[in-house]
Amino acid sequence: MIVRVRFAPSPTGYLHVGGLRTALYNYLFARHHGGKMILRIEDTDRTRLVEGAQENLIKSLEWAGINFDEGPHIGGDFGPYIQSERFDLYKKYGMELIESGHAYYAFDTPEEIDAMREKQKSTGDFKYQRDLMKNSLNLTTEETKKQIEEGHPYVIRMKVPHEQEIVFQDIIRGEVKVIGKEVDDQVLLKSDGFPTYHLANVVDDHLMQITHVIRGEEWLPSTPKHTLLYRAFGWDVPEFAHLPLLLNKDKSKLSKRQGDVAVEDYVAKGFFKDAFINFIALLGWNPTGDREIYSFDELIEFFNLEKVNKAGAVFDLEKLTWVNAQYLRTKSMDELADYIIPYLESQNQNYINRDFLKQVIDLFKERIENMLDLYETTNYMFAKPTEFDLEALKKNWKEETTEIMPKYLEFLKTQSDWTHSPLYEATKIFCEEQNFKIKFIVNPLRIMITGSSKGAGMFETMELLGKKECIDRIEYFWANISLK
RNA sequence: GGCGCAUUCGUCUAGUGGUUAGGACGCUGGCCUCUCACGCCGGUAACAGGGAUUCGAAUUCCCUAUGCGCUACCA
């Protein structure tokens, strides 16, 4: 049997980080087993449609490298893959359930439902009271027929067997049991003719021959309903795997209030997709516990649902940042330049030219965690510094420095080889001759040239900047900046 | 309120009856060193609580607590 899994978002906006992980686990599972990955759009709630949401979703998924074998954007043998385009199907299956006695018509108005709930409040039981309401269970066949013919709005509800214990297996959680009377008579078909999630996902998962339903933990409580539905239709029940939730710092469900939740936000923040995927994959699952960095292929190779954790995982931005830094260090200068140049251009920032930028990146890739930080920490490579860290400078300013520094400047002017290694050697010799520690030359020099007390190797920096630029900067500093 | 699921360092996790409870992020001490980083070496810190089973429980069972989820003609 070929494994077929699906990612089934509703098009209400952007791709949520939690949604990405669900899609990822589905994808890893499918690829691991050589199965198929299907995208299905669940747009049965006509009141919550957002323009462009579907395109946005697909864009984010593609960015992440999650490719589909079937879906609305590429077709397939089990389409259509958008539920609103399968409209007629659901009604047919709803009717089938009525005929087999597993569902019934209900004619209650929203007000009547509210009133019923209000009355039930004291008992703590908010479920639909099938015996007290206006539905085809209580009405005669003629009355029911009349209601429909007269055009009264109605829904189709599932008739949950109260006495039955409903048991299903979850790959991650094991056996889950619920007693029938705890399960509500869920609406299956709404009065606008659209199905609810419960009917639609069961019908579609069956028709699309989905073998494993891998979805968020929030679906665990409604899985008994789905199990019942499969049985009512006489269909095989797929395997279930309910994934733990992604959490905020305070352990509540990951939400907008406490940070970014849209995948596109993290793209905009400069996180690499491979780093992001690596990080997300390890939130709730880990093949061994002694490694943090896995390539996409390795994730596929090692993935298994049995090792997925049961408890929710806090989304830790600091660790993501660290993972990103790990990836940054392994990427080539060309990759990094390709990544950052469009950004710099969009910001109208002068990076001199690609070659120069690449050399700057080479100098700084060990010093930054996110490429978007590059320009800020290296701006003195592209323009003369305007501010100087005088506090740091004073710390390394000896009495003799005032005398030695001009000598060193003259010495530098005589240097013909401006590559870093000879420059360094020459400086060492100069310092020996002056009987002066090299750090007391290099540190002040750094601040004069870059303005900052931090940075890459001084001589590498000088080489890149060029002799004239360095001399100019030192002279400018000497002439204009007062040490007090 | 009801039902369900969960609970190992602050965080991500390894662990499936016998371990000095391991790794990683963070924090931190040191080394390296022209600064800052990187890297390397070290430190910090956890089995929610209580019973039961067992010669022996982080690992099995029960209870409690806590957290989370669901409880819509949303998904």
Short mmCIF file of C-alpha atoms (C1' of nucleotides) in Angstrom, two decimals, chain A residues 10 42 44-45 124 126 173 190-191 197 219 282 284 289 292 307 309 311 314 319 366-367 424 442-443 446 453 455 458, chain B residues 1-7 11-15 22-26 34-38 68-70 72-75:
data_model
loop_
_atom_site.label_atom_id
_atom_site.label_comp_id
_atom_site.label_asym_id
_atom_site.label_seq_id
_atom_site.Cartn_x
_atom_site.Cartn_y
_atom_site.Cartn_z
CA SER A 10 -7.97 26.61 5.31
CA GLU A 42 -10.42 23.47 3.10
CA THR A 44 -15.93 25.29 3.48
CA ASP A 45 -16.30 28.23 5.82
CA GLY A 124 -22.47 21.65 32.36
CA PHE A 126 -23.63 21.95 26.17
CA ARG A 173 -0.45 8.79 21.77
CA LYS A 190 -24.65 23.36 7.18
CA SER A 191 -27.77 25.19 6.11
CA TYR A 197 -14.82 20.17 8.50
CA TRP A 219 -8.13 17.73 16.32
CA LEU A 282 13.36 19.42 15.85
CA GLY A 284 8.67 17.99 18.86
CA GLY A 289 19.05 13.68 20.97
CA GLU A 292 21.17 19.57 16.24
CA LYS A 307 9.46 9.35 18.00
CA ASN A 309 6.89 13.90 21.36
CA ALA A 311 3.95 17.40 24.84
CA VAL A 314 8.06 26.22 23.11
CA LYS A 319 17.92 28.65 19.52
CA GLU A 366 31.88 33.97 11.91
CA ARG A 367 30.86 37.14 13.64
CA TYR A 424 51.18 42.01 10.18
CA VAL A 442 46.50 47.63 16.78
CA ASN A 443 43.69 48.49 19.14
CA ARG A 446 41.30 49.79 14.82
CA SER A 453 36.52 48.41 19.02
CA GLY A 455 35.64 43.64 14.20
CA MET A 458 42.83 44.31 11.73
"C1'" G B 1 -18.28 23.30 34.12
"C1'" G B 2 -17.58 18.67 31.00
"C1'" C B 3 -14.32 15.70 28.05
"C1'" G B 4 -9.53 14.75 26.22
"C1'" C B 5 -4.21 15.17 25.99
"C1'" A B 6 0.15 16.17 28.40
"C1'" U B 7 4.17 16.79 32.50
"C1'" U B 11 14.09 26.31 26.74
"C1'" C B 12 14.55 22.09 22.78
"C1'" U B 13 15.39 17.13 23.97
"C1'" A B 14 18.00 11.68 24.86
"C1'" G B 15 16.24 8.00 27.91
"C1'" G B 22 23.28 12.29 28.29
"C1'" G B 23 23.34 16.26 24.37
"C1'" A B 24 22.00 21.29 22.58
"C1'" C B 25 20.44 26.63 23.29
"C1'" G B 26 20.97 30.25 27.11
"C1'" C B 34 45.50 42.71 17.65
"C1'" U B 35 39.59 43.79 19.43
"C1'" C B 36 34.99 41.26 18.85
"C1'" A B 37 33.52 36.78 17.48
"C1'" C B 38 34.46 31.61 16.16
"C1'" C B 68 -2.76 22.95 27.25
"C1'" G B 69 -6.56 21.62 23.75
"C1'" C B 70 -11.65 20.83 22.51
"C1'" A B 72 -19.81 26.44 16.80
"C1'" C B 73 -24.23 25.69 11.04
"C1'" C B 74 -14.75 27.78 12.34
"C1'" A B 75 -11.08 24.99 10.66
#
